Tab-separated table of C-alpha atoms in Angstrom:
chain	number	residue	atom	x	y	z
R	1	MET	CA	109.572	108.664	134.877
R	2	VAL	CA	109.137	108.310	131.520
R	3	ALA	CA	105.759	108.462	129.825
R	4	THR	CA	104.086	105.138	128.227
R	5	ARG	CA	102.925	104.904	124.827
R	6	GLU	CA	99.241	104.671	126.029
R	7	THR	CA	99.472	107.522	128.404
R	8	LYS	CA	101.017	109.402	125.048
R	9	ASN	CA	98.167	108.526	123.264
R	10	GLN	CA	95.711	109.468	125.788
R	11	VAL	CA	96.304	113.423	125.497
R	12	GLN	CA	93.388	114.780	127.618
R	13	GLY	CA	90.589	112.812	127.218
R	14	GLY	CA	92.008	110.177	125.789
R	15	LYS	CA	91.750	111.529	122.392
R	16	SER	CA	94.895	111.798	120.134
R	17	GLU	CA	93.360	113.824	117.265
R	18	VAL	CA	93.308	117.560	117.113
R	19	PRO	CA	89.741	118.845	117.921
R	20	ASP	CA	87.862	120.247	114.811
R	21	MET	CA	87.887	123.680	115.737
R	22	ASN	CA	89.002	127.204	114.261
R	23	CYS	CA	91.991	127.496	116.551
R	24	LYS	CA	95.127	126.194	114.676
R	25	PRO	CA	98.553	125.211	116.379
R	26	TYR	CA	101.268	127.885	116.091
R	27	ALA	CA	103.349	125.564	114.951
R	28	THR	CA	103.912	123.005	112.251
R	29	ALA	CA	104.526	119.673	112.506
R	30	ASP	CA	107.307	120.158	110.194
R	31	LEU	CA	109.036	122.965	112.641
R	32	TYR	CA	108.716	120.493	115.337
R	33	LYS	CA	110.256	117.767	113.595
R	34	LYS	CA	113.505	120.287	112.346
R	35	LEU	CA	114.120	121.332	116.116
R	36	TYR	CA	113.391	117.271	117.680
R	37	PRO	CA	114.546	115.091	114.684
R	38	ASP	CA	114.772	112.212	117.055
R	39	SER	CA	111.564	112.328	119.150
R	40	GLU	CA	108.990	109.400	118.593
R	41	LEU	CA	106.346	111.958	119.021
R	42	SER	CA	104.810	112.299	115.477
R	43	GLY	CA	101.506	111.791	113.455
R	44	ASP	CA	98.111	112.890	114.440
R	45	ASN	CA	99.655	112.694	118.113
R	46	LEU	CA	102.155	115.369	117.070
R	47	ASP	CA	99.348	117.460	115.730
R	48	ARG	CA	97.504	117.192	119.188
R	49	TYR	CA	100.413	117.881	121.554
R	50	LEU	CA	101.006	121.380	119.204
R	51	TRP	CA	97.574	122.183	119.154
R	52	GLN	CA	97.543	121.584	123.212
R	53	ALA	CA	100.844	123.493	123.858
R	54	SER	CA	99.215	126.314	121.874
R	55	ARG	CA	96.064	126.714	123.755
R	56	HIS	CA	98.187	126.477	126.685
R	57	ILE	CA	100.379	129.292	125.341
R	58	ASP	CA	97.105	131.276	124.967
R	59	SER	CA	96.089	130.597	128.673
R	60	LEU	CA	99.648	131.860	129.728
R	61	THR	CA	99.444	135.141	127.477
R	62	TYR	CA	95.804	135.656	129.039
R	63	ASN	CA	94.597	135.171	125.104
R	64	ARG	CA	96.306	138.055	123.826
R	65	ILE	CA	97.106	135.974	121.039
R	66	VAL	CA	93.853	134.828	119.870
R	67	GLY	CA	92.664	138.449	120.862
R	68	ARG	CA	95.164	140.252	118.536
R	69	GLY	CA	95.601	137.665	116.082
R	70	PHE	CA	98.768	135.759	115.619
R	71	ASP	CA	99.550	137.641	112.095
R	72	ARG	CA	99.387	140.791	113.336
R	73	LEU	CA	102.116	139.913	116.261
R	74	THR	CA	105.408	141.003	115.459
R	75	GLU	CA	107.899	138.524	113.348
R	76	PHE	CA	109.891	138.194	116.773
R	77	GLN	CA	106.724	137.637	118.753
R	78	ARG	CA	105.833	134.468	116.253
R	79	GLU	CA	108.890	133.378	116.151
R	80	ILE	CA	109.272	133.182	119.895
R	81	ILE	CA	106.110	131.292	120.442
R	82	ARG	CA	106.547	129.260	117.492
R	83	GLN	CA	109.551	127.938	119.458
R	84	VAL	CA	107.905	127.848	122.964
R	85	VAL	CA	104.988	125.854	121.266
R	86	CYS	CA	107.407	123.251	120.212
R	87	GLN	CA	109.505	122.920	123.380
R	88	GLN	CA	106.120	122.785	125.151
R	89	ALA	CA	104.385	120.000	123.222
R	90	ASP	CA	107.910	118.070	123.828
R	91	PHE	CA	108.146	118.730	127.247
R	92	GLU	CA	104.447	117.554	127.966
R	93	TYR	CA	104.802	114.352	125.498
R	94	GLU	CA	108.186	113.513	127.719
R	95	ASN	CA	106.344	114.095	131.009
R	96	ALA	CA	102.565	113.158	130.198
R	97	ASP	CA	102.842	110.915	133.128
R	98	GLU	CA	103.558	113.437	135.725
R	99	ILE	CA	101.579	115.794	134.285
R	100	SER	CA	98.480	113.599	134.457
R	101	THR	CA	98.643	112.243	137.935
R	102	ALA	CA	96.766	113.696	140.701
R	103	ILE	CA	100.191	113.484	142.932
R	104	SER	CA	102.532	116.030	143.350
R	105	SER	CA	105.118	114.620	145.186
R	106	TYR	CA	106.008	110.941	146.586
R	107	SER	CA	108.687	109.630	148.945
R	108	ILE	CA	109.975	106.133	149.020
R	109	ASN	CA	112.764	104.387	151.518
R	110	GLY	CA	114.359	108.026	151.550
R	111	VAL	CA	113.985	108.425	147.808
R	112	SER	CA	111.609	111.588	147.155
R	113	ALA	CA	110.637	113.458	143.816
R	114	GLN	CA	108.135	116.412	143.367
R	115	PHE	CA	106.461	117.543	140.126
R	116	GLY	CA	105.067	121.156	140.120
R	117	SER	CA	106.579	124.282	141.032
R	118	SER	CA	110.423	123.800	141.564
R	119	TRP	CA	113.614	125.321	140.421
R	120	ASN	CA	113.000	124.241	137.151
R	121	VAL	CA	109.453	123.508	136.362
R	122	PHE	CA	107.024	126.755	136.521
R	123	THR	CA	103.383	125.800	137.177
R	124	SER	CA	100.538	128.513	136.670
R	125	TYR	CA	96.707	127.799	135.790
R	126	GLY	CA	97.485	123.759	136.075
R	127	ILE	CA	99.918	124.008	133.120
R	128	ALA	CA	103.335	122.885	133.913
R	129	MET	CA	106.247	124.558	131.799
R	130	ARG	CA	109.898	124.700	131.900
R	131	ARG	CA	111.257	127.611	133.561
R	132	ASP	CA	113.046	128.469	130.540
R	133	THR	CA	110.443	128.226	128.182
R	134	TYR	CA	108.362	130.589	130.424
R	135	ALA	CA	111.610	132.881	130.392
R	136	LEU	CA	111.354	132.831	126.515
R	137	LEU	CA	107.619	133.373	126.170
R	138	CYS	CA	108.293	136.269	128.356
R	139	GLN	CA	110.115	137.906	125.978
R	140	THR	CA	107.235	138.532	123.894
R	141	GLY	CA	105.632	140.710	126.265
R	142	LEU	CA	102.624	138.617	126.183
R	143	CYS	CA	102.912	137.114	129.695
R	144	CYS	CA	102.461	140.073	131.947
R	145	ARG	CA	99.037	140.571	133.848
R	146	LEU	CA	98.800	144.303	133.879
R	147	ALA	CA	99.410	144.421	129.942
R	148	ARG	CA	96.243	145.030	128.014
């Protein structure tokens, strides 16, 4: 299912602008456009999705990036986080309808679909992410619950 333009413009709370907060996205719009040159995501909507993806990354890393400071991470960790933010922003944009729905699965005339924890989608703390993207994020060492 492809997300509609209306749904894509309503990223959490119906607002497309980035909230006025000190927390900035970990990836820039320029980097996103370089990685996804054919994407329809642009402008304020792009900034909002990058901001939202960055906050989701904060949740999945137990706010260790916020606690340490992005600039105090290693260059390897920063590069991985930038890539993951762009991948997550694109995933959330492309799957906005499925992510925002309360239904996790359905079946019609013998055809079924499921969204959530499946072989290629990881879900934690209400955040859906491709498993390969989460595996990339784990390479930073910031996702382990036991680490400080």
